[in-house]
Short mmCIF file of N, CA and C in Angstrom, two decimals:
data_model
loop_
_atom_site.label_atom_id
_atom_site.label_comp_id
_atom_site.label_asym_id
_atom_site.label_seq_id
_atom_site.Cartn_x
_atom_site.Cartn_y
_atom_site.Cartn_z
N MET J 1 -35.59 -55.85 -20.08
CA MET J 1 -36.14 -56.05 -21.45
C MET J 1 -36.94 -54.87 -21.93
N GLU J 2 -37.71 -54.40 -20.99
CA GLU J 2 -38.63 -53.29 -21.36
C GLU J 2 -37.79 -52.07 -21.79
N PHE J 3 -36.71 -51.80 -21.03
CA PHE J 3 -35.86 -50.66 -21.30
C PHE J 3 -35.30 -50.79 -22.69
N GLY J 4 -34.81 -52.02 -23.08
CA GLY J 4 -34.24 -52.17 -24.43
C GLY J 4 -35.26 -51.91 -25.54
N LEU J 5 -36.52 -52.35 -25.29
CA LEU J 5 -37.58 -52.13 -26.22
C LEU J 5 -37.82 -50.69 -26.43
N SER J 6 -38.04 -49.91 -25.33
CA SER J 6 -38.34 -48.52 -25.42
C SER J 6 -37.16 -47.75 -26.02
N GLU J 7 -35.93 -48.15 -25.66
CA GLU J 7 -34.78 -47.51 -26.21
C GLU J 7 -34.66 -47.66 -27.73
N SER J 8 -34.93 -48.91 -28.24
CA SER J 8 -34.89 -49.09 -29.67
C SER J 8 -36.05 -48.40 -30.38
N GLN J 9 -37.25 -48.37 -29.71
CA GLN J 9 -38.30 -47.75 -30.25
C GLN J 9 -38.10 -46.22 -30.38
N ARG J 10 -37.52 -45.61 -29.32
CA ARG J 10 -37.23 -44.19 -29.40
C ARG J 10 -36.18 -43.87 -30.50
N LEU J 11 -35.19 -44.74 -30.62
CA LEU J 11 -34.20 -44.55 -31.71
C LEU J 11 -34.91 -44.63 -33.05
N PHE J 12 -35.79 -45.62 -33.20
CA PHE J 12 -36.49 -45.80 -34.46
C PHE J 12 -37.31 -44.55 -34.78
N GLU J 13 -38.03 -44.00 -33.77
CA GLU J 13 -38.90 -42.86 -34.02
C GLU J 13 -37.99 -41.65 -34.39
N ASP J 14 -36.86 -41.54 -33.72
CA ASP J 14 -35.95 -40.42 -34.03
C ASP J 14 -35.47 -40.54 -35.51
N THR J 15 -35.10 -41.72 -35.92
CA THR J 15 -34.60 -41.94 -37.23
C THR J 15 -35.72 -41.63 -38.19
N LEU J 16 -36.89 -42.15 -37.94
CA LEU J 16 -38.04 -41.93 -38.89
C LEU J 16 -38.39 -40.47 -38.92
N GLY J 17 -38.44 -39.75 -37.80
CA GLY J 17 -38.73 -38.39 -37.84
C GLY J 17 -37.67 -37.60 -38.72
N GLY J 18 -36.41 -37.93 -38.49
CA GLY J 18 -35.46 -37.20 -39.20
C GLY J 18 -35.52 -37.46 -40.71
N PHE J 19 -35.89 -38.72 -41.07
CA PHE J 19 -36.00 -39.11 -42.46
C PHE J 19 -37.18 -38.37 -43.10
N LEU J 20 -38.34 -38.30 -42.34
CA LEU J 20 -39.50 -37.64 -42.92
C LEU J 20 -39.17 -36.06 -43.02
N ALA J 21 -38.51 -35.52 -42.04
CA ALA J 21 -38.18 -34.10 -42.17
C ALA J 21 -37.25 -33.84 -43.38
N GLU J 22 -36.36 -34.74 -43.58
CA GLU J 22 -35.46 -34.65 -44.83
C GLU J 22 -36.31 -34.66 -46.06
N GLN J 23 -37.17 -35.64 -46.10
CA GLN J 23 -37.97 -35.81 -47.38
C GLN J 23 -38.83 -34.60 -47.57
N LEU J 24 -39.42 -34.06 -46.50
CA LEU J 24 -40.23 -32.87 -46.63
C LEU J 24 -39.50 -31.69 -47.10
N SER J 25 -38.29 -31.39 -46.55
CA SER J 25 -37.46 -30.27 -46.99
C SER J 25 -37.04 -30.46 -48.42
N MET J 26 -36.71 -31.70 -48.80
CA MET J 26 -36.33 -31.96 -50.22
C MET J 26 -37.48 -31.62 -51.17
N GLU J 27 -38.73 -32.10 -50.74
CA GLU J 27 -39.93 -31.84 -51.53
C GLU J 27 -40.18 -30.40 -51.67
N VAL J 28 -39.97 -29.64 -50.60
CA VAL J 28 -40.28 -28.18 -50.67
C VAL J 28 -39.30 -27.55 -51.62
N ARG J 29 -38.01 -27.90 -51.50
CA ARG J 29 -37.00 -27.32 -52.37
C ARG J 29 -37.30 -27.62 -53.83
N ARG J 30 -37.72 -28.92 -54.10
CA ARG J 30 -37.91 -29.28 -55.51
C ARG J 30 -39.25 -28.73 -56.12
N GLY J 31 -40.29 -28.73 -55.29
CA GLY J 31 -41.64 -28.48 -55.85
C GLY J 31 -42.00 -27.00 -55.86
N GLY J 32 -41.16 -26.11 -55.32
CA GLY J 32 -41.52 -24.69 -55.34
C GLY J 32 -42.55 -24.39 -54.22
N GLY J 33 -43.12 -23.20 -54.32
CA GLY J 33 -44.03 -22.79 -53.25
C GLY J 33 -45.44 -22.95 -53.64
N ARG J 34 -45.82 -24.12 -54.11
CA ARG J 34 -47.29 -24.23 -54.52
C ARG J 34 -48.20 -24.11 -53.30
N ARG J 35 -47.84 -24.72 -52.18
CA ARG J 35 -48.77 -24.74 -51.05
C ARG J 35 -48.82 -23.36 -50.40
N ASP J 36 -47.58 -22.71 -50.32
CA ASP J 36 -47.52 -21.37 -49.67
C ASP J 36 -46.91 -20.37 -50.67
N PRO J 37 -47.66 -19.38 -51.15
CA PRO J 37 -47.08 -18.47 -52.14
C PRO J 37 -45.94 -17.65 -51.57
N ARG J 38 -45.90 -17.57 -50.26
CA ARG J 38 -44.74 -16.75 -49.62
C ARG J 38 -43.54 -17.63 -49.35
N GLY J 39 -43.64 -18.93 -49.75
CA GLY J 39 -42.53 -19.79 -49.49
C GLY J 39 -41.37 -19.44 -50.30
N ARG J 40 -40.20 -20.02 -49.89
CA ARG J 40 -38.92 -19.67 -50.60
C ARG J 40 -38.97 -20.05 -52.07
N GLY J 41 -39.67 -21.10 -52.45
CA GLY J 41 -39.61 -21.60 -53.81
C GLY J 41 -40.68 -21.00 -54.69
N SER J 42 -41.42 -19.97 -54.31
CA SER J 42 -42.47 -19.41 -55.06
C SER J 42 -41.96 -18.89 -56.44
N ARG J 43 -42.78 -19.14 -57.41
CA ARG J 43 -42.26 -18.77 -58.83
C ARG J 43 -42.21 -17.32 -59.08
N GLY J 44 -43.36 -16.65 -58.86
CA GLY J 44 -43.49 -15.25 -59.26
C GLY J 44 -42.88 -14.31 -58.24
N PRO J 45 -42.69 -13.01 -58.63
CA PRO J 45 -42.29 -12.05 -57.60
C PRO J 45 -43.37 -11.89 -56.53
N VAL J 46 -42.97 -11.62 -55.34
CA VAL J 46 -43.95 -11.43 -54.24
C VAL J 46 -43.84 -9.98 -53.74
N ARG J 47 -45.07 -9.37 -53.68
CA ARG J 47 -45.01 -8.01 -53.13
C ARG J 47 -44.90 -8.05 -51.64
N HIS J 48 -44.80 -6.84 -51.15
CA HIS J 48 -44.57 -6.75 -49.65
C HIS J 48 -45.73 -7.15 -48.84
N ASP J 49 -46.94 -7.02 -49.42
CA ASP J 49 -48.15 -7.46 -48.64
C ASP J 49 -48.30 -8.97 -48.75
N GLY J 50 -47.41 -9.72 -49.45
CA GLY J 50 -47.51 -11.13 -49.46
C GLY J 50 -48.28 -11.80 -50.58
N LYS J 51 -48.97 -10.89 -51.40
CA LYS J 51 -49.69 -11.47 -52.48
C LYS J 51 -48.83 -11.59 -53.77
N LEU J 52 -49.15 -12.64 -54.53
CA LEU J 52 -48.40 -12.83 -55.77
C LEU J 52 -48.83 -11.80 -56.82
N GLN J 53 -47.87 -11.28 -57.52
CA GLN J 53 -48.18 -10.37 -58.62
C GLN J 53 -48.65 -11.14 -59.84
N PRO J 54 -49.57 -10.61 -60.62
CA PRO J 54 -50.05 -11.31 -61.82
C PRO J 54 -49.01 -11.49 -62.85
#
């Protein structure tokens, strides 16, 4: 019985982790690079030193 419980819990955690990762990547694609200016979704042009141009 213990094995079945741990197996189902591991499966649940894998599913939940994959779901959260999917949600996070979707949010990053949708919301732009507000948290990280060097992110892929940043709005302005980015210079080579990593700072946003005015």
